mmCIF file of C-alpha atoms and ligand atoms in Angstrom:
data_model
loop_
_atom_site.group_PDB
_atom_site.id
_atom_site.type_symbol
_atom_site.label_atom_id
_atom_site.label_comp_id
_atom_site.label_asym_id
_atom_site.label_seq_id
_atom_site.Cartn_x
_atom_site.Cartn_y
_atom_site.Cartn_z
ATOM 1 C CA UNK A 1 -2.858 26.114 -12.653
ATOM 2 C CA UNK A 2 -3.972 26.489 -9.062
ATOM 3 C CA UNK A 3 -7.772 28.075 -8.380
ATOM 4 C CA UNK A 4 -8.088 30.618 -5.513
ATOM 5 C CA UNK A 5 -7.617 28.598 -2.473
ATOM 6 C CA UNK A 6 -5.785 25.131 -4.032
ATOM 7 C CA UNK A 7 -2.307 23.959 -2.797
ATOM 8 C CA UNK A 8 -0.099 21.987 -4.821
ATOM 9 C CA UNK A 9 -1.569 18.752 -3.107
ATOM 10 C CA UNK A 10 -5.549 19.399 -2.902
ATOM 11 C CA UNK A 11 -5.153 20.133 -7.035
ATOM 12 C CA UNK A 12 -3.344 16.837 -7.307
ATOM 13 C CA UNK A 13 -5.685 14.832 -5.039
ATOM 14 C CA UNK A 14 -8.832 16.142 -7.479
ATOM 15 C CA UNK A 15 -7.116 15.359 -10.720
ATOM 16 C CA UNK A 16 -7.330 11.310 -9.421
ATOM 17 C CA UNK A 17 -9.989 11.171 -7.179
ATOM 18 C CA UNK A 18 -11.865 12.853 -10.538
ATOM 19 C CA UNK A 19 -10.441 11.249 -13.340
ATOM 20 C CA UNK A 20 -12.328 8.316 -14.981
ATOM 21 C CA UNK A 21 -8.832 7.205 -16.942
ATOM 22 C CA UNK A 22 -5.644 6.999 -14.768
ATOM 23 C CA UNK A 23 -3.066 9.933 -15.413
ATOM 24 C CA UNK A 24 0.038 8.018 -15.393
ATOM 25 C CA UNK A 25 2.368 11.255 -14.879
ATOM 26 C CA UNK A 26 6.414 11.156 -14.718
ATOM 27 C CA UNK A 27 7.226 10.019 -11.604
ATOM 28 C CA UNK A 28 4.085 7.719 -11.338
ATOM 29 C CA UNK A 29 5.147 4.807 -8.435
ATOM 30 C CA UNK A 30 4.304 1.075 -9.443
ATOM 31 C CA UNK A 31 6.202 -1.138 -7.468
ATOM 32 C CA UNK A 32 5.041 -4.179 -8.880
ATOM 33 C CA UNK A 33 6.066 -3.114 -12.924
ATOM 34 C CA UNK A 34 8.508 -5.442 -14.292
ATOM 35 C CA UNK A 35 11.753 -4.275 -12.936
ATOM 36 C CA UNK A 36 11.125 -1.547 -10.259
ATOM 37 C CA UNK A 37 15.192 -1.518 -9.923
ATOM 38 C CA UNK A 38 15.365 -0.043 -13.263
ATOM 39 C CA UNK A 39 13.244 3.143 -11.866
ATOM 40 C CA UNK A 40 15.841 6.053 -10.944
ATOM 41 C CA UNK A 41 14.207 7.215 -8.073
ATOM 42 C CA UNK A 42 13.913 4.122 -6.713
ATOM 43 C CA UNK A 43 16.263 2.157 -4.334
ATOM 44 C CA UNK A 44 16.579 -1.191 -3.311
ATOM 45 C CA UNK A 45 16.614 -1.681 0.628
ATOM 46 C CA UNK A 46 18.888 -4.084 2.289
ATOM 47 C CA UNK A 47 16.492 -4.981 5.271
ATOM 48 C CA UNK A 48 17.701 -6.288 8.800
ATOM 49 C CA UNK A 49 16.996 -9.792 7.719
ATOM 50 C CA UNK A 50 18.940 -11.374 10.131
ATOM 51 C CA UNK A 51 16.971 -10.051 13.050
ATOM 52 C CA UNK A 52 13.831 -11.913 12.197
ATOM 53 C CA UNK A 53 13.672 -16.000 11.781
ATOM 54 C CA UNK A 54 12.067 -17.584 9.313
ATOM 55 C CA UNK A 55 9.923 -18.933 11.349
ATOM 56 C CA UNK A 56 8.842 -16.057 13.208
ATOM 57 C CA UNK A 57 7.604 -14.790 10.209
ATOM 58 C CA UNK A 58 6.113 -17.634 8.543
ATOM 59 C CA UNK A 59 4.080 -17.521 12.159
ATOM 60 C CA UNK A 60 2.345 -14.326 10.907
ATOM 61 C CA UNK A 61 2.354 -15.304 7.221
ATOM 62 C CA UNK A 62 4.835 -13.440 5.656
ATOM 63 C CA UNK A 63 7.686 -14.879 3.612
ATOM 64 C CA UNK A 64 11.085 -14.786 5.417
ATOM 65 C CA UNK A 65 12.268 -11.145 4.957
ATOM 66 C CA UNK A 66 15.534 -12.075 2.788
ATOM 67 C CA UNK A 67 12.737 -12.240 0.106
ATOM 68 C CA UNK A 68 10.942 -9.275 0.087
ATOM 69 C CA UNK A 69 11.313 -6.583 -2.394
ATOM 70 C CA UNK A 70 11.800 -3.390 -0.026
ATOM 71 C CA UNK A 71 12.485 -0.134 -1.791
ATOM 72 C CA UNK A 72 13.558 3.183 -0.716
ATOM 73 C CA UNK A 73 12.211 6.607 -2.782
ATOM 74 C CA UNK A 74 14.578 9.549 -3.213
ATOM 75 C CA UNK A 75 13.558 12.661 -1.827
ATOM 76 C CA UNK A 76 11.734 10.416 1.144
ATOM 77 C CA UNK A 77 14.458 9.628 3.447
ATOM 78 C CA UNK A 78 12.716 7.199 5.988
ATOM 79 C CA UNK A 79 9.878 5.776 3.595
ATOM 80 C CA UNK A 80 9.928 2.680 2.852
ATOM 81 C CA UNK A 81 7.676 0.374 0.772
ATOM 82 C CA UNK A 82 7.573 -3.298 1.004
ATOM 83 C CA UNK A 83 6.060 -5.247 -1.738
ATOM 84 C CA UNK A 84 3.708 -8.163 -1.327
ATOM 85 C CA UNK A 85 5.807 -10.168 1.831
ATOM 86 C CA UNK A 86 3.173 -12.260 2.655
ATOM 87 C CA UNK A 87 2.945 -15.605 2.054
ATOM 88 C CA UNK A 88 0.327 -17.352 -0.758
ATOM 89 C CA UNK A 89 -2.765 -18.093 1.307
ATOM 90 C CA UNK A 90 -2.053 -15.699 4.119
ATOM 91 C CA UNK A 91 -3.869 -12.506 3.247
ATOM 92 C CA UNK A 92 -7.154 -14.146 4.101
ATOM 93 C CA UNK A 93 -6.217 -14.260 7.896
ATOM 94 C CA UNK A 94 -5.342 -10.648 7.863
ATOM 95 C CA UNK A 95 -8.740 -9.664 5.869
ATOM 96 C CA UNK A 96 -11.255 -12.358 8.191
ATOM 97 C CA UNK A 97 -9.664 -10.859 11.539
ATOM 98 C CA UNK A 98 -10.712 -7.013 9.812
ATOM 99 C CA UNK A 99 -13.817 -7.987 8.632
ATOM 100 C CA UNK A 100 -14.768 -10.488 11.767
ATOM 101 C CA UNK A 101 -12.805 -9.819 14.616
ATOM 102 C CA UNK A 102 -11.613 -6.353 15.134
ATOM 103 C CA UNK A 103 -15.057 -4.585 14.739
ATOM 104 C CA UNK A 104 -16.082 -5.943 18.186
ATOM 105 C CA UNK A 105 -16.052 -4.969 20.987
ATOM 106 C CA UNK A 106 -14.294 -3.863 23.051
ATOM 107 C CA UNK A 107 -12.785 -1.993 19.968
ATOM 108 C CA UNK A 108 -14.429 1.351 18.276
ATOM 109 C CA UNK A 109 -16.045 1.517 15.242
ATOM 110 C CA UNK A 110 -17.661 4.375 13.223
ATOM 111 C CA UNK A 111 -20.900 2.565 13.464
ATOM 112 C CA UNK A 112 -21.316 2.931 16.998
ATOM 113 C CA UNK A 113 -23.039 5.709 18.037
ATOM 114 C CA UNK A 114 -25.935 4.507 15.550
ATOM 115 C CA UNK A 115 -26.635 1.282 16.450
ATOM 116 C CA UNK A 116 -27.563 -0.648 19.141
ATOM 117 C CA UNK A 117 -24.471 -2.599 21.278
ATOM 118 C CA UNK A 118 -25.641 -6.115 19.885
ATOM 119 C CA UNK A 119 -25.348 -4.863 16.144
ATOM 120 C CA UNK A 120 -22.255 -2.793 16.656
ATOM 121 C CA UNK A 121 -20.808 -6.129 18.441
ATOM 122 C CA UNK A 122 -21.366 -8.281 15.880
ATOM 123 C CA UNK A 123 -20.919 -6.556 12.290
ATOM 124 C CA UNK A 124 -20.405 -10.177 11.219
ATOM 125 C CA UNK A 125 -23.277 -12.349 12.336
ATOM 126 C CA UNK A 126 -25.755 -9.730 10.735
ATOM 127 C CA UNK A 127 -23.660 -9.483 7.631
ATOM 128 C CA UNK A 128 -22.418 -12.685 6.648
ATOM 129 C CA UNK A 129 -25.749 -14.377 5.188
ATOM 130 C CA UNK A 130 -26.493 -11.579 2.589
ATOM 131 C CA UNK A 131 -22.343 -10.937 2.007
ATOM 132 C CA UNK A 132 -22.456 -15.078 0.739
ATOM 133 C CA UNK A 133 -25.575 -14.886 -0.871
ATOM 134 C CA UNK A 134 -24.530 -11.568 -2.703
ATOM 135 C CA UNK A 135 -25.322 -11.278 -6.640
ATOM 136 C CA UNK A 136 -23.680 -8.686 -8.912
ATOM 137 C CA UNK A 137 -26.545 -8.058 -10.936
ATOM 138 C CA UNK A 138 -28.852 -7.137 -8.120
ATOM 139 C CA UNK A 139 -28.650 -4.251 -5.981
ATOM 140 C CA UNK A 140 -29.815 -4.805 -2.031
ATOM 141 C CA UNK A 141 -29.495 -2.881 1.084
ATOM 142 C CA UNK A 142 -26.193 -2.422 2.496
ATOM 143 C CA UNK A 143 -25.013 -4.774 4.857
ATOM 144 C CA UNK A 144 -23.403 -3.717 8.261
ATOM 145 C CA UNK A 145 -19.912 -4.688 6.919
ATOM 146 C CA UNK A 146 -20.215 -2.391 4.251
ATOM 147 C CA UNK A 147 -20.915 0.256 6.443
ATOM 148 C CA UNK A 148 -17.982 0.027 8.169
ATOM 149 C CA UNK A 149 -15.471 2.977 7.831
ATOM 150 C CA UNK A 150 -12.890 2.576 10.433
ATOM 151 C CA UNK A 151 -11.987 0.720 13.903
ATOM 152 C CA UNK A 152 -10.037 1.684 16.322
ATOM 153 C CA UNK A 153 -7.493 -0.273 17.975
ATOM 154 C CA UNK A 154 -5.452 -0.257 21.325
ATOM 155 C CA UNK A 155 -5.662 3.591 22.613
ATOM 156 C CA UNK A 156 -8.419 4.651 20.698
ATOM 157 C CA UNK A 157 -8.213 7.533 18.390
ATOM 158 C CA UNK A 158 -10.410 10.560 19.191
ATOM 159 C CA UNK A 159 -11.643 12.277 15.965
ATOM 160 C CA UNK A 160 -12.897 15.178 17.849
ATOM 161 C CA UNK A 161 -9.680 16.051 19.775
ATOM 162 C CA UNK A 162 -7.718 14.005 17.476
ATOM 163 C CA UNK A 163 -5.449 13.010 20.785
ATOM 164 C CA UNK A 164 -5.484 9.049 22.412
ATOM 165 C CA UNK A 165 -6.056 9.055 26.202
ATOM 166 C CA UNK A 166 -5.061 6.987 28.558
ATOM 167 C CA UNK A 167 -8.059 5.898 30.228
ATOM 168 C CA UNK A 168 -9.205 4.921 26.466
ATOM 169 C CA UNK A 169 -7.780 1.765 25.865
ATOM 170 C CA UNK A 170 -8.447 -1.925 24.766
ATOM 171 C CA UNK A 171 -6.065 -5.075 25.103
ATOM 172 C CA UNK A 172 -4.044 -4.531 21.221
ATOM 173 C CA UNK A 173 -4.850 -7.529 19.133
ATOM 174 C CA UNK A 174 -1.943 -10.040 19.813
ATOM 175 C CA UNK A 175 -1.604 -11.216 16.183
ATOM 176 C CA UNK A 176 -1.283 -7.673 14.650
ATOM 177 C CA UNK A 177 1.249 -6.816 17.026
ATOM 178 C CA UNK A 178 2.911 -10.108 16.206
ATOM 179 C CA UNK A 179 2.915 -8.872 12.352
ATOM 180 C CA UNK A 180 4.134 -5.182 13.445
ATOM 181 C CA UNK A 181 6.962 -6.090 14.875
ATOM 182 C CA UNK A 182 7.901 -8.340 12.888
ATOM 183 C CA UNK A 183 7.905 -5.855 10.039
ATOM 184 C CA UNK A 184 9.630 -2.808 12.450
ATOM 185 C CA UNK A 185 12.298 -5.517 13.430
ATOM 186 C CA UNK A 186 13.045 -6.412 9.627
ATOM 187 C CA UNK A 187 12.893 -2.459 8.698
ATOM 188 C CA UNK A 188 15.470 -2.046 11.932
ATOM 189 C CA UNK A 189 12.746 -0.738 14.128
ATOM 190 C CA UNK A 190 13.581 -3.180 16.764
ATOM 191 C CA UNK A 191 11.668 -1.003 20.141
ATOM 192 C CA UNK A 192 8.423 -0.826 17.823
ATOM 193 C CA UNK A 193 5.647 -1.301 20.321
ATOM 194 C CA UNK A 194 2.255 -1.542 18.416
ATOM 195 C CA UNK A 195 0.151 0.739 21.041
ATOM 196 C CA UNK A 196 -2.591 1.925 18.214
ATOM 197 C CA UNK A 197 -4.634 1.056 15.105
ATOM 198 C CA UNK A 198 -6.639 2.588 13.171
ATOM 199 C CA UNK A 199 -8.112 0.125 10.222
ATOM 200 C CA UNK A 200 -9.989 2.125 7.217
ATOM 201 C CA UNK A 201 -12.466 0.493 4.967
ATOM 202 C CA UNK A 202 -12.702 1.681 1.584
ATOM 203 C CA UNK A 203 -15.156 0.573 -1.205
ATOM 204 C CA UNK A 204 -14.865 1.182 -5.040
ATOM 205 C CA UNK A 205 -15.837 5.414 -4.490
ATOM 206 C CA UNK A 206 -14.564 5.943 -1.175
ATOM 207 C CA UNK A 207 -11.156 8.373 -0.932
ATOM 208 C CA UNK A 208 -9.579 9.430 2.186
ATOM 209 C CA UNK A 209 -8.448 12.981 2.823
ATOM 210 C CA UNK A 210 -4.986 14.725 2.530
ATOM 211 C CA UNK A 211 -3.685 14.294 6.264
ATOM 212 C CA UNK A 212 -0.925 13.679 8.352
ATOM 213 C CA UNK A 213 -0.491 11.512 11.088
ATOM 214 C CA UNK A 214 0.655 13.055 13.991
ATOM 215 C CA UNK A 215 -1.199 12.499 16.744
ATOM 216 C CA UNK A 216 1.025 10.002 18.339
ATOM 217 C CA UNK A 217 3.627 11.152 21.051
ATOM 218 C CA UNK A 218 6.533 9.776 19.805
ATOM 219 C CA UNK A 219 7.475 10.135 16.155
ATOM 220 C CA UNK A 220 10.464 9.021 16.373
ATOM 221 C CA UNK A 221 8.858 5.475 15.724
ATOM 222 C CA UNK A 222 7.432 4.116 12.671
ATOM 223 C CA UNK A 223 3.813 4.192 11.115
ATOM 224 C CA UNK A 224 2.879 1.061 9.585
ATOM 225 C CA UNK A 225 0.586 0.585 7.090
ATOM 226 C CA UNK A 226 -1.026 -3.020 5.376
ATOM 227 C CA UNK A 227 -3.172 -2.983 2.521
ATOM 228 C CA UNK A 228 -5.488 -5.370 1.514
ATOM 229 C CA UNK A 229 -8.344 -6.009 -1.102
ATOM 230 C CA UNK A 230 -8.193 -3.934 -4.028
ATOM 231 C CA UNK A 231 -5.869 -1.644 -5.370
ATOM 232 C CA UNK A 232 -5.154 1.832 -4.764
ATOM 233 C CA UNK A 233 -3.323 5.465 -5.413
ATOM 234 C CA UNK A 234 -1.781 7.237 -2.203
ATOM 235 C CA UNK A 235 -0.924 10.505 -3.002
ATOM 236 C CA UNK A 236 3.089 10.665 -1.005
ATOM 237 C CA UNK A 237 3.442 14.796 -0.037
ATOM 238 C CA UNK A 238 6.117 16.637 1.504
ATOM 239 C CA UNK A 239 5.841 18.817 5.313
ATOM 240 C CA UNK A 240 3.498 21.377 3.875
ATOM 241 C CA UNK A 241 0.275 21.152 1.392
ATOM 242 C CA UNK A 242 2.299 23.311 -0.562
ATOM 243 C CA UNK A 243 4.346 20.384 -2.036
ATOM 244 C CA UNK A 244 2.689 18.127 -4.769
ATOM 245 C CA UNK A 245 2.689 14.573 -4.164
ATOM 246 C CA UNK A 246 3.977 11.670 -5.454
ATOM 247 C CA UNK A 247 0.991 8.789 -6.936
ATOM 248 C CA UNK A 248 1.901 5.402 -6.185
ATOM 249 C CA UNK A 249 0.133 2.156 -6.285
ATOM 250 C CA UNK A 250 -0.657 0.070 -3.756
ATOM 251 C CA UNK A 251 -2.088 -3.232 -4.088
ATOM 252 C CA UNK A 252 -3.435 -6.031 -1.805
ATOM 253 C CA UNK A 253 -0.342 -7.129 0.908
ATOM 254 C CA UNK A 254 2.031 -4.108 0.228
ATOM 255 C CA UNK A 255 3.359 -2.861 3.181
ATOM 256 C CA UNK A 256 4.661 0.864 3.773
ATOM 257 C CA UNK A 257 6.544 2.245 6.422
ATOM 258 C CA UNK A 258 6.576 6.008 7.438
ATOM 259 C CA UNK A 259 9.442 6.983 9.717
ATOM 260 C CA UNK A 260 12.106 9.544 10.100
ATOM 261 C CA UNK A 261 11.639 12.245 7.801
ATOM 262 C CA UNK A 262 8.867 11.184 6.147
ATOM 263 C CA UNK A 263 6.966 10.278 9.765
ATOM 264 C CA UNK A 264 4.991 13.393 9.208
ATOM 265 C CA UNK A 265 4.455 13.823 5.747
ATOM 266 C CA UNK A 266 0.825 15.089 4.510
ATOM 267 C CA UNK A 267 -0.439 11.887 2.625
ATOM 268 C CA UNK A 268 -4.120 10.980 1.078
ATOM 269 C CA UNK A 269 -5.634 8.215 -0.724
ATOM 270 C CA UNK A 270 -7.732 9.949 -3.416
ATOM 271 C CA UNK A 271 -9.016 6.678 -5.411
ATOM 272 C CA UNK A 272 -9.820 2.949 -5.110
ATOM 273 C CA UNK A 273 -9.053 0.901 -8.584
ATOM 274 C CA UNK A 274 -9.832 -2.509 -9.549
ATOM 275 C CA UNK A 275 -6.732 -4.738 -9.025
ATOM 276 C CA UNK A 276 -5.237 -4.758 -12.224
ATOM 277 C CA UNK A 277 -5.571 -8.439 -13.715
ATOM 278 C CA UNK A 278 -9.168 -8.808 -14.191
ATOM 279 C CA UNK A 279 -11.020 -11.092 -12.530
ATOM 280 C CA UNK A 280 -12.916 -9.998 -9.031
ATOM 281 C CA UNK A 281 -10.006 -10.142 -6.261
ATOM 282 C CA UNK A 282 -6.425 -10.121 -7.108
ATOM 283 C CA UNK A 283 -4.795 -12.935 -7.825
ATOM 284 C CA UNK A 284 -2.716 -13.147 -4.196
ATOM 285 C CA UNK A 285 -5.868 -14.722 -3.147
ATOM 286 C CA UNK A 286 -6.689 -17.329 -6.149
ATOM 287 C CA UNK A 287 -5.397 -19.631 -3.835
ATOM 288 C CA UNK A 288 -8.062 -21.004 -1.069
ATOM 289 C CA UNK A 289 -7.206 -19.605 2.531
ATOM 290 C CA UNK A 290 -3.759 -21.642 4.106
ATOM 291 C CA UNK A 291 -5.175 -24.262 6.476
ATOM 292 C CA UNK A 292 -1.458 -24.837 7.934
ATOM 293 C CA UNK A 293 -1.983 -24.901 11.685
ATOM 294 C CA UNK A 294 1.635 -24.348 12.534
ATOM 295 C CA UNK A 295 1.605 -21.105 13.834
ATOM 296 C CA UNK A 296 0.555 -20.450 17.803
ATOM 297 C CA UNK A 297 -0.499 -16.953 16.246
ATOM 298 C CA UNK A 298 -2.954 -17.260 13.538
ATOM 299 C CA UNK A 299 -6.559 -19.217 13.677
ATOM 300 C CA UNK A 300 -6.801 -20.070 9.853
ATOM 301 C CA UNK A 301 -9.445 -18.435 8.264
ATOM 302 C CA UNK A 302 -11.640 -21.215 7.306
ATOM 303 C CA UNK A 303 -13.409 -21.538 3.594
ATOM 304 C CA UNK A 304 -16.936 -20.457 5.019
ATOM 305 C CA UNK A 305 -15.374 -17.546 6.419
ATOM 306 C CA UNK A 306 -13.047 -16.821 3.394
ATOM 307 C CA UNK A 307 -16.726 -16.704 1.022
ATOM 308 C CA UNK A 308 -17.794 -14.017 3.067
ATOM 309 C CA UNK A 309 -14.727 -12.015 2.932
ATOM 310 C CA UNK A 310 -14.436 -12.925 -1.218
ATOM 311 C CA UNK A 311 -17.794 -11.338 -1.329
ATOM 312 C CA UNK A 312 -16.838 -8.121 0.528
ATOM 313 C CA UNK A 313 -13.264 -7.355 -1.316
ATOM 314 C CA UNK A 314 -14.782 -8.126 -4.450
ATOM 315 C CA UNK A 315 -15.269 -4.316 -4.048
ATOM 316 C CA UNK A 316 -13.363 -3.410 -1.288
ATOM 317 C CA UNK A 317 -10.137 -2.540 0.458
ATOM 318 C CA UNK A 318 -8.902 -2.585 3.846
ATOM 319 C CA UNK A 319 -5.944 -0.847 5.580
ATOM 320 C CA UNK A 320 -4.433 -1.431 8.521
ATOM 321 C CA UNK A 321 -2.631 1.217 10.267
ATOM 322 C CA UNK A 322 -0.383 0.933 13.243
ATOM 323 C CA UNK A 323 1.600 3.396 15.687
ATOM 324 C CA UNK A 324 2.984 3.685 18.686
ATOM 325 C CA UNK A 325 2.102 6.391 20.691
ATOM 326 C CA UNK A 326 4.219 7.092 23.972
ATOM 327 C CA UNK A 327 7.872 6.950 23.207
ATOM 328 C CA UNK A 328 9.517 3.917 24.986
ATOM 329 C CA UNK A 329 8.819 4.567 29.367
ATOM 330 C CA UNK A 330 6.621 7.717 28.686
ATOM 331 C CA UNK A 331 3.222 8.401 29.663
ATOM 332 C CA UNK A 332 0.327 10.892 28.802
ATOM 333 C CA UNK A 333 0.767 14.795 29.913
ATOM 334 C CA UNK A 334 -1.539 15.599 33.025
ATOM 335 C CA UNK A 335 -3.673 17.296 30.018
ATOM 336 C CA UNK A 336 -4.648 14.276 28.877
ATOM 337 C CA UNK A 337 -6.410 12.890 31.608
ATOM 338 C CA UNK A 338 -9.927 13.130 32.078
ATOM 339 C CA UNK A 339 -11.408 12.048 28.780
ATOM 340 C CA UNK A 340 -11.347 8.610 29.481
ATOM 341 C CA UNK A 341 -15.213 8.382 28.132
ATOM 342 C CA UNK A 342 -14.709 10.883 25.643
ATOM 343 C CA UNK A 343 -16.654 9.479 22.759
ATOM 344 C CA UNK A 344 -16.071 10.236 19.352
ATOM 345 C CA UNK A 345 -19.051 12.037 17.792
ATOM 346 C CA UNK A 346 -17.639 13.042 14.529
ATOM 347 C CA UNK A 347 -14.941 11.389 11.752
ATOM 348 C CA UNK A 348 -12.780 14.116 11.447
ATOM 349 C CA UNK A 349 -10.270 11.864 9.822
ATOM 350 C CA UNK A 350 -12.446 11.136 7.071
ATOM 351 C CA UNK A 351 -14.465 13.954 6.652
ATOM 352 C CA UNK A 352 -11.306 16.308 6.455
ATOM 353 C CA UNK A 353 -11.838 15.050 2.845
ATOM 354 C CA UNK A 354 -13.556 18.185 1.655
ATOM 355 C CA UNK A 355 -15.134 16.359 -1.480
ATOM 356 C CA UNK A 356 -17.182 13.782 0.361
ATOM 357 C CA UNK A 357 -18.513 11.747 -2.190
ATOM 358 C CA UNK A 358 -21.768 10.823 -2.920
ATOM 359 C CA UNK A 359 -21.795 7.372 -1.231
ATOM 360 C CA UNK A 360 -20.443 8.764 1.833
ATOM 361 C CA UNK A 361 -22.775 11.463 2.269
ATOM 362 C CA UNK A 362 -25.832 8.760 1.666
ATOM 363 C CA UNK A 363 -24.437 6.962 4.230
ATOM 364 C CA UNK A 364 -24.163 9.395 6.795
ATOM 365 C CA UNK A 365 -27.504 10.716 5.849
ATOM 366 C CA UNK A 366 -29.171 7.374 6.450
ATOM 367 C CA UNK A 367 -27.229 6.904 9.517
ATOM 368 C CA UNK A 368 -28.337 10.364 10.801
ATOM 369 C CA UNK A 369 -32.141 9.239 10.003
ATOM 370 C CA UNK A 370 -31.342 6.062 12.127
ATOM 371 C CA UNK A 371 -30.910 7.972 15.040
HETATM 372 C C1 LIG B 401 -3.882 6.416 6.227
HETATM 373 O O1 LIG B 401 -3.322 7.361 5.688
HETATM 374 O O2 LIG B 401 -4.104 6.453 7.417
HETATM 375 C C2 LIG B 401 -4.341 5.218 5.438
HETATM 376 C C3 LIG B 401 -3.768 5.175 4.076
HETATM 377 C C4 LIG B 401 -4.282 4.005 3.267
HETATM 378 O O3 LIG B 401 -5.448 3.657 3.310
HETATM 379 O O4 LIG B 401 -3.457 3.451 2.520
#
């Protein structure tokens, strides 16, 4: 039954973001059961393999694409999920250049406008010692790290106007637009250009809100999205809240890719789970971080580096998120310019989850106290 007020997706979104038990409902996605082909709603997807070498792939650490398990889901013409491509050892690059690289600057982060520019600059340097020296059994201040909500990427997201502006705009992370297209090519995207990212950070209570992404000028081009860490349930909707959502799992390296009709569906990730398995991380990362220097792209992440990140996702998850936001030769309407130091001074994104949680709310009471 609805209350007074509830669409079909907010009553969804509180059954899991509630529930201490999962509700594994009909129609329940998990990709990674036994024999996902045997699910009737689910079809296999012939990918473009042929457009992408081996190589070119291997250079961002994903297996070559004739090997990934893509899969179409009926009644979402133009979604498309892609199961674990990466390669053993490879995830770690992906989570030391989230964790490390692209909080700094010049890139936006949530934690800006309460700390000083050498903190904000550095998440890392004032993280790292108490991330490795990290005990389960006793409870210490949160690190900087863990504080971390989102980054921007590229043109930088406004969560005030919710636009991108010209004027607001960093040099786009080479190696993530090496991975981006190299996913759009294989998914037949072959104009992708990786303009925008938006990378969430999510820890064991954190949810984010039923949204969609439309922002972004063109949507006639893909969203990409690249999860890492622990595991997850995104809540798939239709073009209105009035349509209940599909759950699906998402684990560390699944891919998914929003385009077409499903390029502006509402969508929501209402819980974090433990990566089922036991143990802390999933098992994609039991092996140690790839040391294999081959690729131009990627700087290994190194095993000093990797025990900080182990110590992070051991209750964690990251997303990447990437768009492109002027259709191919376009530019930003006249209206646009003008806010080229327009400074977020809110997280609309987030916060348009109406149950902020308690961890949240701590956390942007202390930061408020900071000021
Ligand atoms: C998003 O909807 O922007 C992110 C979804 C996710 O974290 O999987």
């Amino acid at each position: 039954m609805l209350e007074q007020g509830e669409d079909a997706f907010r009553k969804i979104f509180r059954l899991y973001r509630k529930r201490t038990s999962l509700p594994i409902c009909p129609g329940w996605l998990e990709f990674r059961s036994e024999s996902p082909e045997s699910v009737a709603w689910l079809r296999t997807v012939e990918l473009s393999v042929g457009s992408v070498s081996d190589q070119d792939a291997a250079n961002v650490g994903l297996q070559p694409p004739r090997q990934w398990s893509a899969y179409h889901v009926d009644g979402y013409p133009g979604f498309l999920f892609i199961s674990n491509p990466f390669l053993p050892g490879w995830q770690h690059h992906w989570v030391r250049q989230c964790l490390k690289l692209y909080p700094k600057k010049p890139n936006v982060c949530n934690l800006d406008l309460h700390m000083s520019l050498d903190n904000a600059s550095d998440l890392w340097s004032s993280s790292q010692a108490q991330l490795r020296n990290k005990s389960p059994k006793r409870r210490s201040e949160k690190t900087l790290l863990e504080k971390l909500r989102w980054v921007t990427l590229g043109f930088h997201y406004n969560w005030d106007t919710k636009k991108y502006y010209r004027e607001h705009q960093s040099p786009f992370p080479m190696d993530l637009a090496a991975l981006s297209h190299c996913v759009s090519l294989a998914c037949g995207f072959s104009s992708f250009k990786a303009e925008a990212g938006i990378l969430n950070y999510y820890h064991m209570d954190s949810s984010l809100g039923i949204h969609v992404d439309e922002s972004e000028l063109d949507h006639s081009s893909p969203l990409l999205s690249f999860s890492f860490g622990q595991s997850s349930i995104f809540l798939l909707g239709g073009l209105s809240r009035d349509v209940a959502p599909t759950p699906m799992m998402m684990h560390s390296g699944d891919i998914m890719v929003m385009s077409g009709a499903s390029r502006l569906l509402y969508h929501a990730v209402p819980r974090i789970l433990r990566h089922p398995g036991g143990g802390d991380l999933p098992p994609c990362f039991s092996l140690p971080p790839s040391s294999d220097v081959s690729s131009p792209l990627i700087d290994p992440c190194s095993p000093s580096d990797w025990e900080v990140c182990k110590s992070y996702l051991q209750s964690s998850r990251i997303n990447m998120t990437v768009r492109q936001v002027l259709e191919e030769g376009g530019s930003f309407p006249e209206e646009y310019d003008g806010h080229s130091k327009k400074v977020s001074q809110g997280d609309s994104y987030h916060s348009k989850e109406e149950m902020q949680d308690a961890e949240e709310q701590g956390l942007s009471k202390r930061l408020k106290s900071a000021e």
